[in-house]
């Protein structure tokens, strides 16, 4: 199934106990609220599907993995409630990934910005290509990576997220991300990466489903407060997006 293209698209394919979720949007695979909600719902559904042992998360095309939040939609936020609602979209997806009973394997073929980096960080194991540079540009537009910060920090530590957040206009390459722990493996081509993902997932899906679920739980120990924490962060971001600074910065990016 898929939505109309203005709201992006989301497809799920299940084969040999492996569910592959593919999301896409014409604007560099960025996320509008509706697409975030659909991804959250899909993750919740697959979490309880006994025919699925693990999930692969990927985006469409051969360019950007994910450009984060939709700038067009951010520009339309006019009050705190709308702001909180928009940023809650990413909070809900990260919490759905965290609470999902199935391990999530990330396939990152290209660049990721902002919320896209958050999605990668919420995966349990990530394959990437050399093109998969990352950037947290939020401070440069007057907000911050507050909602995704717990997920990113959990993977790359306080010093890593500090470097990534404060150097808001700098890209960090795939090998930097691997060194910090965001990526498990980096490949020179998408073809090479996909071959390795297929082999890895086939092996993983043959393991005891109960053991895989317990492993998932162990990996996310200590994150029980994230429902309320990420909700509070969504309020923080929702307030900042209404500021004059952010409105001006977003309009410059749009131009």
CSV table of C-alpha atoms in Angstrom, one decimal:
chain,number,residue,atom,x,y,z
A,1,UNK,CA,0.0,0.0,0.0
A,2,UNK,CA,1.1,3.6,-0.5
A,3,UNK,CA,-0.2,7.1,0.0
A,4,UNK,CA,-0.3,9.8,-2.7
A,5,UNK,CA,3.1,11.3,-3.4
A,6,UNK,CA,2.6,14.7,-1.7
A,7,UNK,CA,2.3,12.9,1.6
A,8,UNK,CA,5.1,10.5,0.7
A,9,UNK,CA,4.9,6.8,0.3
A,10,UNK,CA,5.3,3.8,2.6
A,11,UNK,CA,5.6,0.2,1.4
A,12,UNK,CA,6.1,-3.0,3.5
A,13,UNK,CA,7.2,-6.3,2.0
A,14,UNK,CA,7.3,-9.5,4.1
A,15,UNK,CA,9.4,-12.5,3.0
A,16,UNK,CA,11.1,-15.3,4.9
A,17,UNK,CA,10.2,-13.7,8.2
A,18,UNK,CA,11.9,-10.4,7.2
A,19,UNK,CA,9.7,-7.3,6.9
A,20,UNK,CA,11.2,-4.5,4.7
A,21,UNK,CA,9.7,-1.1,5.2
A,22,UNK,CA,10.5,1.4,2.5
A,23,UNK,CA,9.6,5.1,2.9
A,24,UNK,CA,9.9,7.9,0.3
A,25,UNK,CA,9.1,11.5,-0.4
A,26,UNK,CA,9.9,13.6,-3.5
A,27,UNK,CA,11.8,16.1,-1.3
A,28,UNK,CA,14.9,14.0,-0.5
A,29,UNK,CA,12.8,11.5,1.5
A,30,UNK,CA,11.9,14.1,4.1
A,31,UNK,CA,9.0,13.5,6.5
A,32,UNK,CA,5.6,15.1,6.6
A,33,UNK,CA,3.4,14.4,9.7
A,34,UNK,CA,1.2,11.9,7.9
A,35,UNK,CA,4.2,9.8,6.8
A,36,UNK,CA,5.6,9.8,10.3
A,37,UNK,CA,2.2,8.6,11.6
A,38,UNK,CA,2.0,5.9,9.0
A,39,UNK,CA,5.5,4.7,9.9
A,40,UNK,CA,4.6,4.6,13.6
A,41,UNK,CA,1.5,2.6,12.9
A,42,UNK,CA,3.4,0.1,10.6
A,43,UNK,CA,6.1,-0.5,13.3
A,44,UNK,CA,3.4,-1.1,15.9
A,45,UNK,CA,1.7,-3.6,13.6
A,46,UNK,CA,4.8,-5.5,12.7
A,47,UNK,CA,5.9,-5.6,16.4
A,48,UNK,CA,2.9,-7.9,17.0
A,49,UNK,CA,3.2,-9.9,13.8
A,50,UNK,CA,4.2,-13.5,14.6
A,51,UNK,CA,5.3,-14.1,11.0
A,52,UNK,CA,8.0,-11.4,11.3
A,53,UNK,CA,11.3,-12.0,13.1
A,54,UNK,CA,13.1,-8.7,12.1
A,55,UNK,CA,12.6,-5.5,10.2
A,56,UNK,CA,14.7,-3.7,7.6
A,57,UNK,CA,14.2,0.0,7.4
A,58,UNK,CA,15.2,1.7,4.1
A,59,UNK,CA,14.3,4.7,1.9
A,60,UNK,CA,13.6,4.8,-1.8
A,61,UNK,CA,16.0,5.9,-4.5
A,62,UNK,CA,19.8,6.0,-4.7
A,63,UNK,CA,20.4,9.5,-3.3
A,64,UNK,CA,19.5,10.9,0.1
A,65,UNK,CA,18.4,8.5,2.9
A,66,UNK,CA,16.4,11.1,4.7
A,67,UNK,CA,16.3,14.9,4.8
A,68,UNK,CA,14.6,15.0,8.2
A,69,UNK,CA,11.5,17.1,8.8
A,70,UNK,CA,9.5,18.7,6.0
A,71,UNK,CA,10.6,22.4,5.9
A,72,UNK,CA,7.3,23.2,4.1
A,73,UNK,CA,5.3,21.8,6.9
A,74,UNK,CA,7.5,23.5,9.6
A,75,UNK,CA,6.8,26.8,7.8
A,76,UNK,CA,3.1,26.3,8.3
A,77,UNK,CA,3.3,25.9,12.1
A,78,UNK,CA,1.5,28.9,13.6
A,79,UNK,CA,1.0,28.0,17.3
A,80,UNK,CA,2.4,25.9,20.1
A,81,UNK,CA,-0.1,23.1,19.7
A,82,UNK,CA,0.8,22.6,16.0
A,83,UNK,CA,4.5,22.8,16.8
A,84,UNK,CA,4.3,20.2,19.5
A,85,UNK,CA,2.2,18.0,17.3
A,86,UNK,CA,4.7,18.2,14.4
A,87,UNK,CA,7.7,17.3,16.6
A,88,UNK,CA,5.7,14.6,18.3
A,89,UNK,CA,5.7,12.8,15.0
A,90,UNK,CA,9.4,12.0,15.3
A,91,UNK,CA,9.0,11.3,19.0
A,92,UNK,CA,6.3,8.7,18.2
A,93,UNK,CA,8.4,7.0,15.5
A,94,UNK,CA,11.5,6.8,17.8
A,95,UNK,CA,9.4,5.4,20.6
A,96,UNK,CA,7.8,2.9,18.3
A,97,UNK,CA,11.2,1.8,17.1
A,98,UNK,CA,12.4,1.5,20.7
A,99,UNK,CA,9.4,-0.5,21.9
A,100,UNK,CA,9.1,-2.6,18.8
A,101,UNK,CA,9.6,-6.3,19.7
A,102,UNK,CA,11.5,-6.9,16.5
A,103,UNK,CA,15.1,-5.9,15.9
A,104,UNK,CA,15.4,-3.2,13.3
A,105,UNK,CA,18.2,-3.2,10.7
A,106,UNK,CA,18.9,0.2,9.0
A,107,UNK,CA,19.9,0.4,5.4
A,108,UNK,CA,21.4,3.9,4.7
A,109,UNK,CA,22.3,4.5,1.1
A,110,UNK,CA,22.9,8.3,1.2
A,111,UNK,CA,23.0,11.4,3.3
A,112,UNK,CA,20.9,12.0,6.4
A,113,UNK,CA,20.0,15.2,8.1
A,114,UNK,CA,18.2,16.0,11.4
A,115,UNK,CA,15.4,13.6,12.0
A,116,UNK,CA,16.9,11.2,9.5
A,117,UNK,CA,19.9,10.8,11.8
A,118,UNK,CA,17.4,10.2,14.6
A,119,UNK,CA,15.8,7.4,12.7
A,120,UNK,CA,19.2,5.8,12.0
A,121,UNK,CA,20.1,6.0,15.7
A,122,UNK,CA,16.9,4.3,16.7
A,123,UNK,CA,17.8,1.3,14.5
A,124,UNK,CA,19.4,-1.6,16.3
A,125,UNK,CA,22.1,-2.3,13.7
A,126,UNK,CA,23.0,-0.2,10.7
A,127,UNK,CA,24.6,-0.8,7.3
A,128,UNK,CA,25.6,2.3,5.3
A,129,UNK,CA,27.5,3.2,2.1
A,130,UNK,CA,30.4,5.7,1.8
A,131,UNK,CA,27.8,8.3,0.7
A,132,UNK,CA,26.0,8.2,4.0
A,133,UNK,CA,27.2,11.4,5.5
A,134,UNK,CA,25.3,12.9,8.4
A,135,UNK,CA,24.5,16.4,9.7
A,136,UNK,CA,22.4,17.9,12.5
A,137,UNK,CA,21.6,21.3,11.2
A,138,UNK,CA,18.9,22.3,13.7
A,139,UNK,CA,20.8,24.9,15.6
A,140,UNK,CA,21.5,26.8,12.4
A,141,UNK,CA,17.7,27.4,11.9
A,142,UNK,CA,17.1,28.4,15.5
A,143,UNK,CA,15.9,25.1,17.0
A,144,UNK,CA,17.8,22.0,18.2
A,145,UNK,CA,17.9,18.2,17.8
A,146,UNK,CA,16.1,17.9,21.1
A,147,UNK,CA,13.6,15.1,20.2
A,148,UNK,CA,16.1,12.9,18.5
A,149,UNK,CA,19.0,13.7,20.9
A,150,UNK,CA,18.4,10.8,23.4
A,151,UNK,CA,18.5,8.2,20.5
A,152,UNK,CA,21.6,9.8,18.9
A,153,UNK,CA,23.4,10.2,22.2
A,154,UNK,CA,22.7,6.5,23.1
A,155,UNK,CA,24.6,5.5,20.0
A,156,UNK,CA,27.5,8.1,19.7
A,157,UNK,CA,27.8,9.4,23.3
A,158,UNK,CA,27.7,12.9,24.7
A,159,UNK,CA,30.9,14.1,22.9
A,160,UNK,CA,29.7,12.8,19.6
A,161,UNK,CA,26.3,14.5,19.7
A,162,UNK,CA,28.0,17.7,20.9
A,163,UNK,CA,30.4,17.7,17.9
A,164,UNK,CA,27.5,16.9,15.5
A,165,UNK,CA,25.1,19.5,16.9
A,166,UNK,CA,27.4,22.5,17.5
A,167,UNK,CA,29.0,22.1,14.1
A,168,UNK,CA,25.6,22.5,12.6
A,169,UNK,CA,26.6,23.2,9.0
A,170,UNK,CA,29.3,20.5,8.8
A,171,UNK,CA,28.8,17.1,7.2
A,172,UNK,CA,30.4,14.2,9.1
A,173,UNK,CA,31.3,11.3,6.7
A,174,UNK,CA,30.2,7.7,7.0
A,175,UNK,CA,33.5,6.6,8.5
A,176,UNK,CA,33.2,9.2,11.3
A,177,UNK,CA,29.7,7.8,12.0
A,178,UNK,CA,31.0,4.2,12.0
A,179,UNK,CA,33.9,5.2,14.4
A,180,UNK,CA,31.4,6.8,16.8
A,181,UNK,CA,29.1,3.7,16.7
A,182,UNK,CA,26.2,4.9,14.6
A,183,UNK,CA,27.0,2.5,11.7
A,184,UNK,CA,28.0,-1.1,12.2
A,185,UNK,CA,29.5,-1.4,8.6
A,186,UNK,CA,30.3,0.9,5.7
A,187,UNK,CA,30.4,-0.3,2.1
A,188,UNK,CA,31.8,1.3,-1.1
A,189,UNK,CA,28.7,0.5,-3.1
A,190,UNK,CA,24.9,0.0,-2.5
A,191,UNK,CA,25.2,-3.3,-4.4
A,192,UNK,CA,27.8,-4.6,-2.0
A,193,UNK,CA,25.8,-3.3,1.0
A,194,UNK,CA,22.6,-5.0,-0.1
A,195,UNK,CA,24.3,-8.3,-0.7
A,196,UNK,CA,25.7,-8.2,2.9
A,197,UNK,CA,22.3,-7.1,4.4
A,198,UNK,CA,20.5,-10.0,2.6
A,199,UNK,CA,23.0,-12.5,4.0
A,200,UNK,CA,23.0,-11.0,7.5
A,201,UNK,CA,19.2,-10.8,7.8
A,202,UNK,CA,18.6,-14.3,6.4
A,203,UNK,CA,20.9,-15.6,9.1
A,204,UNK,CA,19.4,-13.5,11.9
A,205,UNK,CA,15.8,-14.5,10.9
A,206,UNK,CA,16.7,-18.2,11.3
A,207,UNK,CA,17.5,-17.6,15.0
A,208,UNK,CA,15.0,-18.3,17.8
A,209,UNK,CA,12.4,-15.4,17.6
A,210,UNK,CA,12.0,-15.4,21.4
A,211,UNK,CA,15.7,-14.9,21.9
A,212,UNK,CA,15.7,-12.1,19.3
A,213,UNK,CA,12.9,-10.4,21.2
A,214,UNK,CA,14.6,-10.7,24.5
A,215,UNK,CA,17.8,-9.3,23.0
A,216,UNK,CA,15.9,-6.3,21.7
A,217,UNK,CA,14.6,-5.6,25.2
A,218,UNK,CA,18.1,-5.9,26.7
A,219,UNK,CA,19.5,-3.4,24.1
A,220,UNK,CA,17.0,-0.8,25.1
A,221,UNK,CA,17.2,-1.2,28.9
A,222,UNK,CA,17.2,2.2,30.7
A,223,UNK,CA,15.0,4.0,28.2
A,224,UNK,CA,11.6,3.5,30.0
A,225,UNK,CA,11.2,7.3,30.5
A,226,UNK,CA,11.4,8.2,26.8
A,227,UNK,CA,7.6,8.4,26.3
A,228,UNK,CA,7.5,11.5,28.6
A,229,UNK,CA,11.0,12.7,27.8
A,230,UNK,CA,10.5,12.9,24.0
A,231,UNK,CA,7.1,14.5,24.5
A,232,UNK,CA,8.7,17.2,26.7
A,233,UNK,CA,11.4,17.7,24.0
A,234,UNK,CA,8.6,18.1,21.3
A,235,UNK,CA,7.2,21.0,23.4
A,236,UNK,CA,10.6,22.5,23.6
A,237,UNK,CA,11.1,22.3,19.8
A,238,UNK,CA,7.5,23.4,19.2
A,239,UNK,CA,8.1,26.7,21.1
A,240,UNK,CA,11.3,27.5,19.3
A,241,UNK,CA,9.9,26.9,15.8
A,242,UNK,CA,7.6,29.8,16.4
A,243,UNK,CA,10.4,32.2,17.0
A,244,UNK,CA,11.2,35.1,14.6
A,245,UNK,CA,14.7,33.7,14.2
A,246,UNK,CA,13.5,30.3,13.0
A,247,UNK,CA,10.8,31.7,10.7
A,248,UNK,CA,13.4,33.9,9.0
A,249,UNK,CA,15.9,31.1,8.8
A,250,UNK,CA,13.4,28.7,7.3
A,251,UNK,CA,12.3,31.3,4.7
A,252,UNK,CA,15.9,31.7,3.6
A,253,UNK,CA,16.3,27.9,3.2
A,254,UNK,CA,13.1,27.8,1.2
A,255,UNK,CA,14.4,30.5,-1.2
